[in-house]
XYZ file of C-alpha atoms in Angstrom:
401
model
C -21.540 -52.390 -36.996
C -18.582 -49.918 -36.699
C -21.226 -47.427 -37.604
C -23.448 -48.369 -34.594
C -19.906 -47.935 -32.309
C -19.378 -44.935 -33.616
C -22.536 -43.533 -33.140
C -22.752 -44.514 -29.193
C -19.317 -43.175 -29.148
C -20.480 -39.952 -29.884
C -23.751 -40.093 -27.720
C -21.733 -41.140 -25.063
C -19.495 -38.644 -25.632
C -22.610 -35.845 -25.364
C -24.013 -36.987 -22.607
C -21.048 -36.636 -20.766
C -20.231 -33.131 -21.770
C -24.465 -32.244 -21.107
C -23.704 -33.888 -17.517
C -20.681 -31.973 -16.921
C -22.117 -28.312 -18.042
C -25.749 -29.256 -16.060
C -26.913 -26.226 -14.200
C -25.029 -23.804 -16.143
C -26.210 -21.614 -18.538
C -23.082 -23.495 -21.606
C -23.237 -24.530 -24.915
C -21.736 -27.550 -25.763
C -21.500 -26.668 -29.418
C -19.806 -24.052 -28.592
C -17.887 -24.194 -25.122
C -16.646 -28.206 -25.205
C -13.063 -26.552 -25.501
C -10.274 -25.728 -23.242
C -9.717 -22.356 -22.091
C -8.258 -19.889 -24.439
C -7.180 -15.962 -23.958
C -10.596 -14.765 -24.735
C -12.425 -15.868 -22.233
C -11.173 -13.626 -19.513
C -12.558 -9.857 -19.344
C -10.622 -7.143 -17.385
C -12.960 -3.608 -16.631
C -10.508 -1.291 -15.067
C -13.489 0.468 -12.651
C -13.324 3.891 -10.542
C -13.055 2.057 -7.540
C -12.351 -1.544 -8.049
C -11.013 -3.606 -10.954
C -13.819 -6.569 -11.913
C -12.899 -9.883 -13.485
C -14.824 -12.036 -15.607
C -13.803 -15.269 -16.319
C -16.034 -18.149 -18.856
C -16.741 -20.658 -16.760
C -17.988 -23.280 -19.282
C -14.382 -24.234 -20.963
C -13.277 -24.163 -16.980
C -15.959 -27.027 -15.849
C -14.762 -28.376 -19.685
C -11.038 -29.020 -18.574
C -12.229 -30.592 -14.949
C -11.710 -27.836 -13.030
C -14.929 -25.831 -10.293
C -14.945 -22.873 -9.236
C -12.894 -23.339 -6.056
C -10.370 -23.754 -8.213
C -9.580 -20.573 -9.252
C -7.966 -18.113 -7.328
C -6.006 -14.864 -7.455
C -2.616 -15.099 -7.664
C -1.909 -18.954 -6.162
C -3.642 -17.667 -2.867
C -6.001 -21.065 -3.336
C -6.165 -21.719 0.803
C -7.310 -18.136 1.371
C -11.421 -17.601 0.547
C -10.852 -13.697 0.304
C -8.933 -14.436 -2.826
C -11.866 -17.100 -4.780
C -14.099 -15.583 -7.183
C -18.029 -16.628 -7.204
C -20.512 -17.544 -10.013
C -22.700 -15.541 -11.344
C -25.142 -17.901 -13.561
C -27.444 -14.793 -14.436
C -25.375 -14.720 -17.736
C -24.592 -16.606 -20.769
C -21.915 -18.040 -20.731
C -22.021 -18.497 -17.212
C -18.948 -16.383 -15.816
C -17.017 -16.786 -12.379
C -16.496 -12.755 -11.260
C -13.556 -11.590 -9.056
C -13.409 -7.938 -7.631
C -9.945 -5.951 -6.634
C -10.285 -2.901 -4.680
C -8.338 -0.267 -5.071
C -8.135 0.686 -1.506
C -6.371 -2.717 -1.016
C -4.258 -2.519 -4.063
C -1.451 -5.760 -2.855
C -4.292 -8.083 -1.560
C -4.157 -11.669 -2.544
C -0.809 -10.621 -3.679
C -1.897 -8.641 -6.498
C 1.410 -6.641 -7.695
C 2.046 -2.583 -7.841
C 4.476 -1.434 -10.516
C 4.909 2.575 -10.728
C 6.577 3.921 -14.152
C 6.894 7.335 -15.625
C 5.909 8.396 -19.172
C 5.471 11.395 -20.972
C 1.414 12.241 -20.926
C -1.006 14.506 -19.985
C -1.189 15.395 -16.364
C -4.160 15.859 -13.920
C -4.272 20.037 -15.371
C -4.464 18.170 -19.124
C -0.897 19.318 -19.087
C 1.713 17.765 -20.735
C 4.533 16.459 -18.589
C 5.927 13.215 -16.874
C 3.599 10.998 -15.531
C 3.715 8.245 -12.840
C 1.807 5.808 -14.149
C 0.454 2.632 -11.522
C -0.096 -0.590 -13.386
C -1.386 -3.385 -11.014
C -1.448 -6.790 -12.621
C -1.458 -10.591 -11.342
C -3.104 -13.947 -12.462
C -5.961 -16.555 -11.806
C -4.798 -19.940 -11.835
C -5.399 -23.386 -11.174
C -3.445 -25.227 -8.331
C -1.102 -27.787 -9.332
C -2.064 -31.663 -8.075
C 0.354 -33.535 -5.581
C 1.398 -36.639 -8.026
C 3.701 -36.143 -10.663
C 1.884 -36.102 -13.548
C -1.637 -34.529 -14.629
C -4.188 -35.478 -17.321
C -5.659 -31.444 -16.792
C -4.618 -28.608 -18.395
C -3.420 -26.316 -15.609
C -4.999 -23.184 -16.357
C -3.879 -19.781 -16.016
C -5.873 -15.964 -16.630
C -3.733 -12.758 -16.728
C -4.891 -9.113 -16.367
C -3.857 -5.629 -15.431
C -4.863 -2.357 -15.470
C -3.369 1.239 -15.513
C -4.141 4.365 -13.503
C -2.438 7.317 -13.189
C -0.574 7.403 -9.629
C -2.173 9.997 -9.056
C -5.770 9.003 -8.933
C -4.686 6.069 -7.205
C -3.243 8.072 -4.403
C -5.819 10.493 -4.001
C -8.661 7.689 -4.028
C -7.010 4.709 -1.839
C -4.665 6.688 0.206
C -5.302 6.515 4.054
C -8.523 4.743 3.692
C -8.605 3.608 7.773
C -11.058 0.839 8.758
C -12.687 0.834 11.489
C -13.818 -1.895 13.602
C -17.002 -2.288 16.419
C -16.043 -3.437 19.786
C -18.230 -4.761 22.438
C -17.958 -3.959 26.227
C -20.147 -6.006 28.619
C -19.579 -4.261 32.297
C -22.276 -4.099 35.649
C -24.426 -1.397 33.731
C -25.022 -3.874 30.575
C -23.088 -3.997 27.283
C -22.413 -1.050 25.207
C -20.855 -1.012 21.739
C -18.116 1.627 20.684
C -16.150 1.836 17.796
C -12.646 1.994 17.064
C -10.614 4.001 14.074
C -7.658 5.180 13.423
C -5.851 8.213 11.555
C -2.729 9.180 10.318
C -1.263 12.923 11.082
C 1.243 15.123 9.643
C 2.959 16.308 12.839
C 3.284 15.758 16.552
C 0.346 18.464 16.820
C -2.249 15.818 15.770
C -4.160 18.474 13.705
C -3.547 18.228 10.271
C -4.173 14.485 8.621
C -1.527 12.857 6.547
C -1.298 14.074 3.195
C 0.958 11.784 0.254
C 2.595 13.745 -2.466
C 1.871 12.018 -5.526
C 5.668 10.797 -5.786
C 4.831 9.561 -1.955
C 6.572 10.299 0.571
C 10.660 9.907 1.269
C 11.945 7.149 3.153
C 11.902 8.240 6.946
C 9.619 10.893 6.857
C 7.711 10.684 10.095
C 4.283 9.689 10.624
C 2.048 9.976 13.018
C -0.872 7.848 14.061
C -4.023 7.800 16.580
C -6.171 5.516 17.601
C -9.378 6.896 18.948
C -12.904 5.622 20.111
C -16.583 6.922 20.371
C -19.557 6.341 22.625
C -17.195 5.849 25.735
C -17.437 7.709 29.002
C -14.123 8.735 31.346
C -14.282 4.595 32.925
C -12.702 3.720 29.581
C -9.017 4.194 27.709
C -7.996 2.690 24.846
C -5.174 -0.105 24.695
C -3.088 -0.428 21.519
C -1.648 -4.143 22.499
C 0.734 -4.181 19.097
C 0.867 -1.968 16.266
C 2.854 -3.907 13.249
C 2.871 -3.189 9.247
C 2.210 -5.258 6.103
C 2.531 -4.561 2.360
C -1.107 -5.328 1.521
C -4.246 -4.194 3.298
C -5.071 -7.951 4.338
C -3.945 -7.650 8.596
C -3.457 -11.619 8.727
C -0.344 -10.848 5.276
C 2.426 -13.135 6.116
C 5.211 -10.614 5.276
C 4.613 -8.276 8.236
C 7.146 -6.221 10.002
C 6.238 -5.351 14.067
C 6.128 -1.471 15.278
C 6.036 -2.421 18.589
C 4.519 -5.921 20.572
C 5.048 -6.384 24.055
C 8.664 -4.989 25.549
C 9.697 -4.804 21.797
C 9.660 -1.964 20.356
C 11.475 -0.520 16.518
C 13.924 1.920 17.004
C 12.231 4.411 14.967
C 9.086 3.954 16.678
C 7.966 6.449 19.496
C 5.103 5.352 21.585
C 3.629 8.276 23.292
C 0.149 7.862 24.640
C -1.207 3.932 25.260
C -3.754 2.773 28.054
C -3.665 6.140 29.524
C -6.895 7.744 27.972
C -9.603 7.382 25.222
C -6.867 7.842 22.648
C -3.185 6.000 21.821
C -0.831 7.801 19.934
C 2.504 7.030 18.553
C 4.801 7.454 15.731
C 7.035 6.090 13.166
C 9.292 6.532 10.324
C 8.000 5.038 6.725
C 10.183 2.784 4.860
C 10.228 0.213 2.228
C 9.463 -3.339 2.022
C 12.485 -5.207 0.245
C 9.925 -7.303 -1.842
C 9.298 -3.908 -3.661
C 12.909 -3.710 -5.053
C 12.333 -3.868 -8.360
C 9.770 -1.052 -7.902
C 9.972 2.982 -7.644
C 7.293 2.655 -4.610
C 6.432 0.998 -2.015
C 2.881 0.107 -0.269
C 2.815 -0.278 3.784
C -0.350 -0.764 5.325
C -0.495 -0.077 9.249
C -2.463 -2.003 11.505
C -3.008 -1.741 15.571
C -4.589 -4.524 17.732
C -6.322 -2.520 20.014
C -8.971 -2.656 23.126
C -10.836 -0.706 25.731
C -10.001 -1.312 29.474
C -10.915 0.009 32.510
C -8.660 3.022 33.644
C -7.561 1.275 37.162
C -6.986 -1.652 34.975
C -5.275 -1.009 31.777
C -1.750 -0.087 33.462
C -1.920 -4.175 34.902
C -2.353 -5.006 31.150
C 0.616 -3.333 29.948
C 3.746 -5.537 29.788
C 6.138 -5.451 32.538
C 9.552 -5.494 31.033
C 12.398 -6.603 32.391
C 10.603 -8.644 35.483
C 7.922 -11.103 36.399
C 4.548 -9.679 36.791
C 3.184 -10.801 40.119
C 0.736 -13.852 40.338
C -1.919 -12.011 42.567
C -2.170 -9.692 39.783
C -2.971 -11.961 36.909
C -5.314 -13.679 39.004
C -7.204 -9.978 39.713
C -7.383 -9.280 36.001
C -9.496 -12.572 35.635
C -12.355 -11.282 37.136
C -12.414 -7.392 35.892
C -14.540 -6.554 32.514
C -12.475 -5.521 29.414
C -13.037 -6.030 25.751
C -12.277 -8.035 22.897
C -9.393 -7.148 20.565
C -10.311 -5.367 17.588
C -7.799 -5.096 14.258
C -7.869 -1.764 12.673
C -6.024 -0.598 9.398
C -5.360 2.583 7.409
C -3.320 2.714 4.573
C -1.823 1.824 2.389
C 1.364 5.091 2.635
C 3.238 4.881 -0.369
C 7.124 5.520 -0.109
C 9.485 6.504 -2.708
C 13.082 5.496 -2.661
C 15.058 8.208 -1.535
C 17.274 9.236 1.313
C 15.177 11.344 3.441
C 12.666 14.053 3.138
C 12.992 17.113 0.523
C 13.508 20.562 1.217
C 10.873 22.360 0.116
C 11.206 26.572 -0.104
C 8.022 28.863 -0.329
C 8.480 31.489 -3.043
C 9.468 34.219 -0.854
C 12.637 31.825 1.013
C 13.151 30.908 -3.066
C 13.751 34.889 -3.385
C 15.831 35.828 -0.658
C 17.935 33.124 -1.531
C 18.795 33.702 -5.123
C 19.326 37.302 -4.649
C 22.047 36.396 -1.857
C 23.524 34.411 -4.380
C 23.369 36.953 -7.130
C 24.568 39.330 -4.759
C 27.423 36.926 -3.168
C 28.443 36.481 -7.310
C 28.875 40.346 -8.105
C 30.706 40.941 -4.401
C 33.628 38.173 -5.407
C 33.359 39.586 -9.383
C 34.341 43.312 -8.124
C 36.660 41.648 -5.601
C 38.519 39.656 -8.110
C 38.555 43.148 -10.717
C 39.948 45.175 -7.754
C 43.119 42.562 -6.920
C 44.051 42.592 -11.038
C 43.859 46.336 -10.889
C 45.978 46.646 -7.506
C 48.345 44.170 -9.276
C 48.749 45.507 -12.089
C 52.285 47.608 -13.239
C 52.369 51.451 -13.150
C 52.757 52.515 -16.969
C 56.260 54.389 -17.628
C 56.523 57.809 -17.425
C 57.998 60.118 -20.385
C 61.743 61.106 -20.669
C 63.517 64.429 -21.960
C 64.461 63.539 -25.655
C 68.494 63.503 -26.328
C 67.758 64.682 -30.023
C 69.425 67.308 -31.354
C 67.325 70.424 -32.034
C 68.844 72.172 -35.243
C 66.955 75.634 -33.996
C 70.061 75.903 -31.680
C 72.985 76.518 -32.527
């Protein structure tokens, strides 16, 4: 009889586990287990870092697959993997970009070692290492009958590869117009500039650049004629390439505007232009660089119209005129990103001499050196006591007598 028992328990038991595991291509010989360190492969990719996760020991310990997520980020869908069930064991897949190197809170860590360089040249090298965790939420009672699972990974690039391949990668984002004539569709991007001449793009030294060097930005538009300009209705920054971040930090919204911010073309023509000085985010402390990740809410008004968008600081804007801008066609907002900049700490921007400045320079100074050395030789000499001169002898010569 306690044979019999034991023998339903264990059919019971496999059943269960064949329920639990239907639809997915698991082995219940071999993945009726909890998760273990194995099960989670990292493939460090040219442009985006790919996770694979076993899914069978997951479904094992009670968990789905909208239970895992990046980092903790479980409300945000950006941050869930997805099955792929084309493989056995069936695996759950997540995919990091490197052009968004801090989403779902991924983190950035720079370091410096001794290695070979981009010229297979041996010297220091910045090394980026960007690492996080999947994870299981925790439930709201007290206590919990499931293992609470948890994946970690990371994966090294030199800093500069990541620089050159995810720097100023700008988005760019489709806006729709509907005016008398019909509806036309334009779209919306935005670049970053060395200078106020708008010529030369933004260029990141592979340390990145100091902490308040100036940058400046432009929003521009295609497949518009002269009825439209462009409206930039807030401009603000985040430390990841995701726009809707929580930690955010405004450029300018409304009459606000940062200090170090310069607005100098908005609503006035088919481009807006303005400018701003890079910092650091405090939550990168503990780091040797920082990410920031620019994004502008923009869209396209008429030309009569866009200067009774812009806020009216400082007083009331007048009824009649809200009630006017009811009835005349503008577009949607559109969110548009480049980024991320990477900052180093440091105090401001470096002086930086071509080779003939370099010259000029250090023969001054050898110059300046040899001037003060024959200076300083002709004051001891100047200084210096006459020697005595020679006296008649009192001896007695015995040639004389």
């Amino acid at each position: 009889m306690e044979r019999l028992c034991l023998i339903l328990l264990l059919m019971g038991r496999t059943t269960s586990v064949l329920a639990q595991f239907n639809g997915y291509n698991c082995d219940a010989n071999y993945h009726s287990r909890f998760p273990a360190e194995r099960d989670i492969s990292v493939y460090c990719g040219v442009q985006t870092m790919t996770l694979k996760i076993n899914f069978c020991p997951v479904l094992f310990s009670g968990y789905t697959v909208a239970d895992l997520a990046l980092n903790g980020r479980h409300g945000d869908t950006h941050c869930r993997g997805f099955i792929n069930n084309n493989t056995f064991p069936t695996v759950v897949l997540f995919s990091i970009s490197l052009s968004t190197l801090e989403a779902c809170g991924n983190s950035l860590v720079v370091t410096t070692s001794y290695g070979a360089n981009a010229y297979r040249n041996m010297s220091l090298v910045q090394i980026g290492n960007i690492s996080g965790y999947i994870d299981t939420p925790d439930p709201p009672s007290i206590i919990s009958y499931l293992p609470g699972l948890l994946y970690k990974f990371s994966c090294s690039y030199p800093l500069e590869y990541l620089v050159n391949n995810s720097q100023l990668a700008s988005s760019s984002a489709a806006i729709s117009v509907k005016d008398s004539n019909g509806t036309f569709v334009s779209t919306l991007s935005m670049i970053l500039y060395n200078d106020s001449t708008y010529n030369q793009q933004l260029s990141i030294p592979m340390a990145g650049l100091a902490l308040k060097t100036r940058v400046f930005a432009a929003v521009k538009a295609t497949n518009l004629d002269k009825r439209w300009n462009i409206l930039m209705d807030y401009c603000y920054t985040t430390p990841s390439g995701n726009p809707n971040d929580e930690l955010r930090y405004d450029l300018f919204f409304g009459c606000y505007k940062d200090p170090q911010t310069t607005v100098f073309e908005n609503g006035k023509s088919q481009m807006g232009r303005f400018a701003f000085e890079v910092f650091r985010f405090v939550k990168h402390r503990h780091q040797k660089m920082s990410t920031v990740f620019l994004h502008c809410v923009t869209k396209l008004c008429r030309v009569d119209d866009c200067v009774l968008l812009m806020p009216i600081c400082g007083r009331r804007r007048r009824r009649d005129i809200e009630d006017s801008l009811e009835s005349r066609p503008s577009s949607g907002d559109a969110i548009i990103t480049a980024g991320p900049i990477i900052t180093r700490i440091g105090t401001g921007p470096s002086l930086t001499l071509n080779p003939v400045t370099s010259a000029l320079l250090s023969g001054v100074v050898i110059l300046g050196v040899f001037s003060l050395g024959f200076f300083l030789l002709s004051l001891c000499l100047l200084r210096r006591p006459p020697l005595p001169t020679a006296t008649p002898s009192e001896a007695w010569n015995p040639s004389f007598k």
